[in-house]
Coordinates of C-alpha atoms in Angstrom, one line a residue:
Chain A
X1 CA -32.4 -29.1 -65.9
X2 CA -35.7 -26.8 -65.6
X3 CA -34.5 -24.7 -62.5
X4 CA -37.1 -23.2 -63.3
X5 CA -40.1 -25.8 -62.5
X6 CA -38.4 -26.6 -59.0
X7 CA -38.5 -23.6 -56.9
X8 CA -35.1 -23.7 -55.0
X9 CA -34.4 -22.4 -51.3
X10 CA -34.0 -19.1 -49.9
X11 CA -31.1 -21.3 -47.8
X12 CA -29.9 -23.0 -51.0
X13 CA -29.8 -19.6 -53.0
X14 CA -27.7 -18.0 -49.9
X15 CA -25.2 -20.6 -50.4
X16 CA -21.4 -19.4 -51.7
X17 CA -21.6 -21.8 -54.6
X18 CA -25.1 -20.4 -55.8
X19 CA -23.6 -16.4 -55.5
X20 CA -20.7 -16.8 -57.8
X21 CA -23.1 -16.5 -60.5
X22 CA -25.2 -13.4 -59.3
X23 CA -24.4 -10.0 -60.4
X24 CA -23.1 -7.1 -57.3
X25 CA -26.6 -5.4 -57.2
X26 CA -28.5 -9.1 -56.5
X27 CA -25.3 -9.6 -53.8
X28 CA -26.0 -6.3 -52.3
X29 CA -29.5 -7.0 -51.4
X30 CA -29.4 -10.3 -50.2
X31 CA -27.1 -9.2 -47.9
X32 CA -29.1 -6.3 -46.6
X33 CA -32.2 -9.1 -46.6
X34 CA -29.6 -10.6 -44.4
X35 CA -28.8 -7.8 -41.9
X36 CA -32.5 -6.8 -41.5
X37 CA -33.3 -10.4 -40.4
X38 CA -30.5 -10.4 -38.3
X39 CA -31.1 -6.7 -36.4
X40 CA -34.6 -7.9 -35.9
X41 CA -34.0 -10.5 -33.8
X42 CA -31.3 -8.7 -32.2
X43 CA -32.6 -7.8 -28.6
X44 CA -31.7 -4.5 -27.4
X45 CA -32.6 -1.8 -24.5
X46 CA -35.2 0.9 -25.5
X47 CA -33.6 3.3 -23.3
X48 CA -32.1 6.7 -23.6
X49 CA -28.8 7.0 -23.3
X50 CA -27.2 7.0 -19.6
X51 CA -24.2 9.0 -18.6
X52 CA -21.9 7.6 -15.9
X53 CA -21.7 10.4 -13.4
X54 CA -18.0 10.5 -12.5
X55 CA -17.5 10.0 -8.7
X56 CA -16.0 12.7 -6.9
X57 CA -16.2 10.8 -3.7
X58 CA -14.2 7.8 -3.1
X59 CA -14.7 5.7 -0.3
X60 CA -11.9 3.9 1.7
X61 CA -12.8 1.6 4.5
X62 CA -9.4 0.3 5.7
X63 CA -7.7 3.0 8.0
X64 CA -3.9 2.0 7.0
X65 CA -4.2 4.7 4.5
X66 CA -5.9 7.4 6.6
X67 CA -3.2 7.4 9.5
X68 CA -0.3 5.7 7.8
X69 CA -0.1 3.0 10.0
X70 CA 2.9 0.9 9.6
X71 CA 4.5 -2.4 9.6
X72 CA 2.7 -4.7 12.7
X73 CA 5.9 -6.4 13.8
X74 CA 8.3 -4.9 16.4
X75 CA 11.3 -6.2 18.3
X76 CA 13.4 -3.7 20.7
X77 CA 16.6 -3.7 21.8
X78 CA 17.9 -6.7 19.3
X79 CA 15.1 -9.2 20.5
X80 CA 14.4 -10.6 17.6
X81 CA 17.2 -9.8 15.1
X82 CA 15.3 -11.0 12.2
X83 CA 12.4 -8.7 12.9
X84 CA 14.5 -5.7 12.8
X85 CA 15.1 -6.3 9.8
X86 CA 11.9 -6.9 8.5
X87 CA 10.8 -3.4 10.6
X88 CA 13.7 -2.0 8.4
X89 CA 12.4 -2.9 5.2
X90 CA 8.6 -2.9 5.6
X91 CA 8.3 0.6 7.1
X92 CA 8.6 3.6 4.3
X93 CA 11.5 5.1 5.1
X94 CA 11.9 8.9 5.8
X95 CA 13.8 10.9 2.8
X96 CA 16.8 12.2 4.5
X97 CA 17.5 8.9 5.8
X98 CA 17.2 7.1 2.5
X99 CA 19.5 9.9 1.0
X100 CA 21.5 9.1 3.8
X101 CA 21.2 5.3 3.7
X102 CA 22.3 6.1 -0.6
X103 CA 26.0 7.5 0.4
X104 CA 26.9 5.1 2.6
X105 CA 25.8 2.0 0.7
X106 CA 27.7 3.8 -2.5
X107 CA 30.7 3.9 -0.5
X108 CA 30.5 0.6 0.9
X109 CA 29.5 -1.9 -1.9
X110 CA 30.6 0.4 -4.9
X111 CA 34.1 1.7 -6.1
X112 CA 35.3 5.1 -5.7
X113 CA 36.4 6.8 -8.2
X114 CA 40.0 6.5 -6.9
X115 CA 40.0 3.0 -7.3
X116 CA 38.9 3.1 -10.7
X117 CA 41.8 5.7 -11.8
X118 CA 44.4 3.4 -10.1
X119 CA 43.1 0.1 -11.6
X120 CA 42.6 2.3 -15.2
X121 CA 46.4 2.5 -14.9
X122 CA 47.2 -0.9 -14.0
X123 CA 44.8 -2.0 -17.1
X124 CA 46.8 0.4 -19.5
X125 CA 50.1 -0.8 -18.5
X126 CA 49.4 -4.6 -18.5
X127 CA 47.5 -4.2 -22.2
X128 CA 50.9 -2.1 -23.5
X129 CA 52.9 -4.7 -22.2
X130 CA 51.0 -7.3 -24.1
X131 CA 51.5 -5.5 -27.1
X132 CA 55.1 -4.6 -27.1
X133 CA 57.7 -6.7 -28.6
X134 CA 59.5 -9.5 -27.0
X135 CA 62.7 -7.9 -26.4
X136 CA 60.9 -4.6 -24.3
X137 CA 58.9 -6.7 -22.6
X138 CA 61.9 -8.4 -21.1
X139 CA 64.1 -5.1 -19.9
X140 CA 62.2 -4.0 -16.5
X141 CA 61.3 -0.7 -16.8
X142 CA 61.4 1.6 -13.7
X143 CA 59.0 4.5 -13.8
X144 CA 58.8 5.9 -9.9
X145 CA 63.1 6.6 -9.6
X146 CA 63.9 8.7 -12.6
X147 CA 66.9 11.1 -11.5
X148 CA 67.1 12.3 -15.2
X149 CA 64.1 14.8 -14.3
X150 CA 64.7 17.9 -16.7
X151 CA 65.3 14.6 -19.7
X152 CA 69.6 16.1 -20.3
X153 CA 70.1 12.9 -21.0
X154 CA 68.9 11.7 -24.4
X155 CA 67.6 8.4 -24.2
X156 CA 69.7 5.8 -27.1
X157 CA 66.5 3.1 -28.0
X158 CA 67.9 2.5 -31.5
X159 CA 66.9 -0.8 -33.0
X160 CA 69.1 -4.0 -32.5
X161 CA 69.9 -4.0 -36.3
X162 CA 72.3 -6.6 -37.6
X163 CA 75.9 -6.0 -37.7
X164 CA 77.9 -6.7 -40.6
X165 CA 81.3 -8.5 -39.6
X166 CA 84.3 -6.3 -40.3
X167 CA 86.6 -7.7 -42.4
Chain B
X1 CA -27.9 25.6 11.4
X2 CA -25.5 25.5 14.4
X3 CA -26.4 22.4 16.2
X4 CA -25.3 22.8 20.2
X5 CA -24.9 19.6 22.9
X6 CA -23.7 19.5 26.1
X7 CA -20.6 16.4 25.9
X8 CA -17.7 15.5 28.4
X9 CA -15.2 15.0 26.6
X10 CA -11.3 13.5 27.5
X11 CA -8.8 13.6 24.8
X12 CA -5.9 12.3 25.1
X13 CA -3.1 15.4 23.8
X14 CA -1.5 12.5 21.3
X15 CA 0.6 13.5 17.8
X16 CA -1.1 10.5 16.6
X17 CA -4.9 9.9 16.6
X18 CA -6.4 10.8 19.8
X19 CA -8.6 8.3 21.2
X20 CA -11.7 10.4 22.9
X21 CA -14.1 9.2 25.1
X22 CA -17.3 10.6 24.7
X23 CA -19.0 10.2 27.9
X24 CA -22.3 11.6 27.9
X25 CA -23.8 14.3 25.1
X26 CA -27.2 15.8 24.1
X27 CA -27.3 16.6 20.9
X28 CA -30.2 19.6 20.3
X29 CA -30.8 18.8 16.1
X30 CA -28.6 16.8 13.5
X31 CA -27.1 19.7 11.4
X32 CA -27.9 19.9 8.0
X33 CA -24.7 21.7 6.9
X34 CA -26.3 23.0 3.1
X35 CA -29.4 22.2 0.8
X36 CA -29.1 19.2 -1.4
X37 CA -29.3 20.8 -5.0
X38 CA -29.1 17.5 -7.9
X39 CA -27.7 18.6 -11.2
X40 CA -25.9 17.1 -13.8
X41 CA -23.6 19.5 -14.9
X42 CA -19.9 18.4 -14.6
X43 CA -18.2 21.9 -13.6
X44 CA -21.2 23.4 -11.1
X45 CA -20.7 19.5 -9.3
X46 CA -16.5 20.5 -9.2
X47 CA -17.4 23.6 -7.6
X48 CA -20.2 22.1 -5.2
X49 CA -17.5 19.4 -4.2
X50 CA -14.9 22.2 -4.0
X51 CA -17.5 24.0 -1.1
X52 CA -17.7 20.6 0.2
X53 CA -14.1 20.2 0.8
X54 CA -14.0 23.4 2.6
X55 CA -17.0 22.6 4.6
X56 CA -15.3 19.6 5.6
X57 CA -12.2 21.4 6.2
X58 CA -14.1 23.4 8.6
X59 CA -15.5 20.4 10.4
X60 CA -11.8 19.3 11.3
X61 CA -11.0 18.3 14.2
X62 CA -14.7 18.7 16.2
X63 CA -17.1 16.0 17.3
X64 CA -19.6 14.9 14.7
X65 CA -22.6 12.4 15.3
X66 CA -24.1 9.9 12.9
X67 CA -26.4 11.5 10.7
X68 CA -24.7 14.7 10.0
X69 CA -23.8 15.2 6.5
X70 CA -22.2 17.0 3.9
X71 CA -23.9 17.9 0.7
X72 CA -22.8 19.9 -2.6
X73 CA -23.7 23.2 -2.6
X74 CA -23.5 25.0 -5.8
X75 CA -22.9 28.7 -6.0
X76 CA -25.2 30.8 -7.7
X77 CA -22.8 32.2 -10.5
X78 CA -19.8 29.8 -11.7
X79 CA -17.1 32.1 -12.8
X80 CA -16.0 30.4 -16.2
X81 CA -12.6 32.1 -16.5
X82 CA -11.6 30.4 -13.5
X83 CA -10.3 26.5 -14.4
X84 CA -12.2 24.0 -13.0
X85 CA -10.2 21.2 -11.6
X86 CA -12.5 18.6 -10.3
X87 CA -11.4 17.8 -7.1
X88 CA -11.6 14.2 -5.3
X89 CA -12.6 13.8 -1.7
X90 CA -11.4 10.7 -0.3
X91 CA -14.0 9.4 2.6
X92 CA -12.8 6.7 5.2
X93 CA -13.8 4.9 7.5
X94 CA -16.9 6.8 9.3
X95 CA -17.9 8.7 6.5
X96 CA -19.7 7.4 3.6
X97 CA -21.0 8.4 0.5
X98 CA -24.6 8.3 -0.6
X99 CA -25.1 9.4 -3.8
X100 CA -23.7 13.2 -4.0
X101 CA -23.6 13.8 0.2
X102 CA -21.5 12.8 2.2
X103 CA -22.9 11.1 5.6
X104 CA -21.1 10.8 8.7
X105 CA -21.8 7.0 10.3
X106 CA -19.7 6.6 13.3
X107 CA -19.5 9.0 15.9
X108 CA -16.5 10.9 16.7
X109 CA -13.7 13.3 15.9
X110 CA -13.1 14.1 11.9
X111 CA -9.5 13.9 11.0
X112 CA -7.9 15.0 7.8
X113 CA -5.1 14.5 5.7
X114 CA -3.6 16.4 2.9
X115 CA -4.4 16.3 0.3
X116 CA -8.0 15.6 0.2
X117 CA -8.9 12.3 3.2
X118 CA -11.3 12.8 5.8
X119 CA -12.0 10.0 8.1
X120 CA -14.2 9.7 11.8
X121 CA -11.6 8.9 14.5
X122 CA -13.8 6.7 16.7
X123 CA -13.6 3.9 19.5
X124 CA -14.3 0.4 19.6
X125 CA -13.4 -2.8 20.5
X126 CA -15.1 -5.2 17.4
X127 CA -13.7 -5.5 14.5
X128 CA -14.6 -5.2 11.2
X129 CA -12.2 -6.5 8.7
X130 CA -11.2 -4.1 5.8
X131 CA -9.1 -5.0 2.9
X132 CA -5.5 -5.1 3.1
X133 CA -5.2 -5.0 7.2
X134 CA -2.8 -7.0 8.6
X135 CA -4.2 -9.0 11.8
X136 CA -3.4 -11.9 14.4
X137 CA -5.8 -14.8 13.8
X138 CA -6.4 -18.0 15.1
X139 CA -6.3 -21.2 13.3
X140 CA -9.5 -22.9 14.5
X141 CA -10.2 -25.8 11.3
X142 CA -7.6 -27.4 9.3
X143 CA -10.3 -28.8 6.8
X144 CA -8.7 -29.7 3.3
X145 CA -6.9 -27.4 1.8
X146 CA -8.3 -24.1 3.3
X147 CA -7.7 -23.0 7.3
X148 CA -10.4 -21.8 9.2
X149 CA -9.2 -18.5 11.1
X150 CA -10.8 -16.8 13.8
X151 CA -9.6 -13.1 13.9
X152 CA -12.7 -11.7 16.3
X153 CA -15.1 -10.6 13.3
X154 CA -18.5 -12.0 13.0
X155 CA -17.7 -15.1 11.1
X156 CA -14.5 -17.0 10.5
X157 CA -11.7 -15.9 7.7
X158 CA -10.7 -18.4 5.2
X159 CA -7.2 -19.1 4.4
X160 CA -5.8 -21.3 2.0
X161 CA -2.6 -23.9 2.3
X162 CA -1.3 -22.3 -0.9
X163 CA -1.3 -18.8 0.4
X164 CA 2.3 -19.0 2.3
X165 CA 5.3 -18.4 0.6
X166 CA 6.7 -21.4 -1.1
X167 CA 3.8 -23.6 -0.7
X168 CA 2.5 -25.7 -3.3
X169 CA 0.6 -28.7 -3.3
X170 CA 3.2 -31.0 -2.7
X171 CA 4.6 -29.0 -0.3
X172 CA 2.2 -27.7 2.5
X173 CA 2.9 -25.5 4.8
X174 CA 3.5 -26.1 8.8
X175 CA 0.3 -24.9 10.2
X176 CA -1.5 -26.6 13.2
X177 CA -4.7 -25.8 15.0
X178 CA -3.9 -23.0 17.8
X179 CA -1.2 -21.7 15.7
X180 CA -1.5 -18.0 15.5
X181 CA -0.9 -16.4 12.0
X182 CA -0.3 -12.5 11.4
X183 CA -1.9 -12.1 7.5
X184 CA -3.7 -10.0 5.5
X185 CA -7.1 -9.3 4.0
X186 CA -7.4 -10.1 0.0
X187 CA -11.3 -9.9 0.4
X188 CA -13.0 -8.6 2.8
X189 CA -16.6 -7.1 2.4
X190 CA -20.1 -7.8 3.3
X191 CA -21.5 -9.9 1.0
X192 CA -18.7 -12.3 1.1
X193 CA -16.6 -14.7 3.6
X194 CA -13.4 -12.7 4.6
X195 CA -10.5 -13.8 2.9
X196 CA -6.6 -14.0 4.2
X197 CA -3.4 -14.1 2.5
X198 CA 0.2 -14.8 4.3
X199 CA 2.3 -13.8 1.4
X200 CA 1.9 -10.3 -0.6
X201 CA 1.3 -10.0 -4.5
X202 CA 4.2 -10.8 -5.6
X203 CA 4.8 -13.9 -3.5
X204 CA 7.1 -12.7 -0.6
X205 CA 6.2 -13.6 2.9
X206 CA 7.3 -10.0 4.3
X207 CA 6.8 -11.5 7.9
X208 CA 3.3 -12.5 7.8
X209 CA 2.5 -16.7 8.4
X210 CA 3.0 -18.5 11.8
X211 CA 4.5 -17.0 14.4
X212 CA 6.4 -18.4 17.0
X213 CA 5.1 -19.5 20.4
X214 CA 6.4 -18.8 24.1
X215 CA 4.4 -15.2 24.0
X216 CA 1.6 -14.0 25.2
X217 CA -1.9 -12.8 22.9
X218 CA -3.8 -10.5 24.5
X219 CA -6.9 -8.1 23.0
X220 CA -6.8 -4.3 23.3
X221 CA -9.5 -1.8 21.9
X222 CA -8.9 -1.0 18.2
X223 CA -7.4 2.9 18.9
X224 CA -5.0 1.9 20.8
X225 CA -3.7 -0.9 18.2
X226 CA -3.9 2.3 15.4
X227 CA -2.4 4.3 18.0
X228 CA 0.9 2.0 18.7
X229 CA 1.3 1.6 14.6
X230 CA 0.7 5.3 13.9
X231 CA 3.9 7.1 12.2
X232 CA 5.2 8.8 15.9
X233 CA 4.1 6.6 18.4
X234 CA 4.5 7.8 21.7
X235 CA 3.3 4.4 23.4
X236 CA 5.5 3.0 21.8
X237 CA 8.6 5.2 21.7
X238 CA 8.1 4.6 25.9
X239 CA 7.8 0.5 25.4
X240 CA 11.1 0.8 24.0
X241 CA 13.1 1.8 26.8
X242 CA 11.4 -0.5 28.7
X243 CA 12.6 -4.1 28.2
X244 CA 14.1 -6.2 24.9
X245 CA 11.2 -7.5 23.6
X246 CA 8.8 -8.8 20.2
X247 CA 5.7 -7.2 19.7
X248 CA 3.6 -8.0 17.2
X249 CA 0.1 -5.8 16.7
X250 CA -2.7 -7.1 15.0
X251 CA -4.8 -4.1 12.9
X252 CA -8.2 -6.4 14.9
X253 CA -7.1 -5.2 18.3
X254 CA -5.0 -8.4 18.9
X255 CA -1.2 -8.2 20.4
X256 CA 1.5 -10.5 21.0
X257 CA 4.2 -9.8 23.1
X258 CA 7.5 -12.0 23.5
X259 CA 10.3 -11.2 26.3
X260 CA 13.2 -12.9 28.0
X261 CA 11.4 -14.1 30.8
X262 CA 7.4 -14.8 31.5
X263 CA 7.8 -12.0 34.4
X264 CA 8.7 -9.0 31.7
X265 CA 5.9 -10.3 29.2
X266 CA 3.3 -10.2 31.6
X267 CA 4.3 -6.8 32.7
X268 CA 4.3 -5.7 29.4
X269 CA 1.2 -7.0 28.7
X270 CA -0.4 -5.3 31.8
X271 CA 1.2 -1.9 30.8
X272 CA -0.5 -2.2 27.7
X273 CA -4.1 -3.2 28.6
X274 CA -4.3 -0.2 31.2
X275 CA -2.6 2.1 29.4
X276 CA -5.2 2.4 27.0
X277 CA -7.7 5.0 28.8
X278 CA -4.9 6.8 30.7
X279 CA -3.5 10.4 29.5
X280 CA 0.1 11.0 28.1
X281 CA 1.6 12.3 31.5
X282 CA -0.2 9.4 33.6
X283 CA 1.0 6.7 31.1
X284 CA 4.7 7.7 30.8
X285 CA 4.9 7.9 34.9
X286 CA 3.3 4.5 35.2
X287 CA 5.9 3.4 32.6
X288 CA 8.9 4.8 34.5
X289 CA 7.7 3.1 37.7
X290 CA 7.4 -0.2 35.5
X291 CA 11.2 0.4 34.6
X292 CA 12.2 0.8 37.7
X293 CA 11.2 -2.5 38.7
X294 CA 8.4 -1.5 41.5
X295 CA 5.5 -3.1 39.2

């Protein structure tokens, strides 16, 4: 084929499957070719470069912020029970009487720590029991009347081995 | 420049604002509190809005007119071993900002709050809406799937079916022409239609959406709405004592009040129209009187 006689493209030559053959230097400029057409039709604003001034002064038109106004529903004297509530939650509270409002919900809703030593005892004694052997499960145990205090008495839990019969 | 006037002025001795009645005043020269200087330079504007803030602070608490202003003055020698902390001034409502000066618009007392808000404390009874206000409106159109609401600005608040908590399109909410709705502004600004909203950003209905009926709505100037929702309300500590009762106070100057019988809500409603121009002392005897059953 005389590639030579037919003059091909600019398009055609800036296809991917025409480049493969072209050396890096050839690449190179075709692609700067590329860029310059590109940036020239690229529209941009002459102009030096502005600064934005940072604004010390901010403007606030609503006056909810200024005066701390609060929540727009009121009921007195248990009119409207809902409301109250709502007056209770809307408004920010004051911080003693949240602190306040803290301990006593703690102490309402949550366990003391007095509950959670008693029930820690329970736990341990009902998971030993589940643990220990048949036989020691069965022989009741009593804890709270020991009148062996000062332990003279040595306790005898020997094994239940098995007894030879005497001839 | 000291600028002088002659005013009669009442103020009412209240924790909260103080609504002031400026009856008559003749201002000599609007004050021109320093010489507008325009620079560029980030630390010299820190300190001119540093002299601003205690200009301002100055100003606290005294009678400014419309057309006062507050510029930023820069001192002649910046001392750099000192750090410069730019500080922000926050400008409410009455006070606005045009370009580096601050310009007083409404007439009336400055207020402050720590750490750096300055606002006009003035009186009116029209309302302009502001974003995030809570207010009583009326439900004028039901057209569609938006609400027409008339809240006493200069045009008519939209409000959309799907703004109420646990609305969808399926399920709409219970909302009739005449009903009265306590919302809140999502847009709100002069270029645009106002905007309202009965549930909050995350969906809850916190109170806001129809209220009930067998009340009464009346219209009180705006400073005395601000004044029964400030932090220590005084008018309001003395409506407690008075009868078991619902109030609900719209930020647009609008009030509903609910008691046990039609005779209480109307005397409530009285107290609270006239009590609007009177001082502490005159308001708390004519509430005493109203507890003791003579009104």
């Amino acid at each position: 084929m005389a590639s030579d006689s037919v003059k091909l493209s600019k398009n055609l030559l800036r296809m991917k499957f025409m480049q493969r053959g072209l050396d890096a230097e050839t690449k190179k400029q075709l692609e700067e070719d590329e860029k310059r057409i590109i940036s020239d039709e690229h529209w941009y604003l002459d102009l030096p470069e502005l600064k934005a001034k940072e604004n010390l002064i901010v403007e606030e038109k609503s006056f909810g912020p200024c005066e701390e106004l609060r929540y727009g529903r009121f009921s007195f004297k248990g009119f409207n029970p809902e409301v109250e509530k709502l007056m209770l939650l809307m408004n920010p509270r004051d911080e003693t009487e949240t602190r306040d409002e803290e301990d006593l919900s703690r102490m309402q809703t949550d366990v003391t720590d007095e509950e959670m030593a008693l029930r820690y005892e329970s736990l341990v004694e009902s998971m030993k029991k589940k643990f220990a052997k048949k036989r020691e499960r069965a022989a009741p145990k009593d804890d709270e009347e020991e009148e062996d205090v000062n332990h003279n008495a040595v306790e005898t839990t020997t094994k239940r081995k098995f007894l030879k019969p005497q001839d | 420049l000291k600028y002088s006037f002659l005013c009669v002025v009442l103020f009412t001795p209240a924790e909260g604002a103080a609504g002031c009645r400026l009856s008559f005043l003749f201002p000599v020269c609007p004050s021109d509190i320093s010489p507008r200087n325009n620079n560029n330079n980030p630390c010299e504007r820190s300190c001119g809005v540093s002299a601003m803030f205690s200009g301002l602070k100055d100003k606290v608490g005294e009678v400014l007119l419309p057309g006062d202003e507050f510029s930023l003055e820069t001192e002649d020698t910046i001392s750099l071993t000192e750090r410069v902390k730019p500080e922000k001034v926050v400008c409410g409502p009455g006070l606005r900002r045009s370009g580096d000066r601050l310009l007083v618009c409404k007439s009336g007392v400055l207020r402050h709050k720590q750490p750096n808000m300055f606002w006009m404390d003035s009186q009116q009874r029209r309302y302009v809406p502001a974003k995030g206000e809570t207010i009583i409106g009326i439900v004028t159109v039901k057209s569609g799937d938006v609400f027409k609401v008339d809240f006493g600005g200069s045009e008519q608040a939209s409000l959309s079916y799907l703004a109420f908590e646990g609305a969808t399109k399926r399920n709409r909410p219970n909302v009739q022409v005449g009903d009265l709705v306590f919302s809140q502004f999502v847009v709100a600004n002069r270029d645009m239609e106002p905007e309202l909203v009965c549930v909050d950003s995350s969906g809850r209905a916190n109170g806001m959406g129809v209220f009930g009926g067998g009340g009464l709505l009346f219209t009180v100037s705006l400073g005395l709405a601000r004044r029964l929702l400030s932090p220590h309300s005084e008018v309001l500590s003395d409506l407690q004592t008075l009868f078991p009762c619902e109030l609900v106070v719209g930020m647009n100057g609008r009030l509903w009040v609910r008691s046990s019988s039609v005779q209480q809500t109307l005397v409530i409603a009285n107290l609270l129209q006239s009590c609007d121009t009177m001082t502490a002392p005159q308001r708390q005897d004519l509430f005493r009187r109203a507890a003791q059953g003579a009104l």
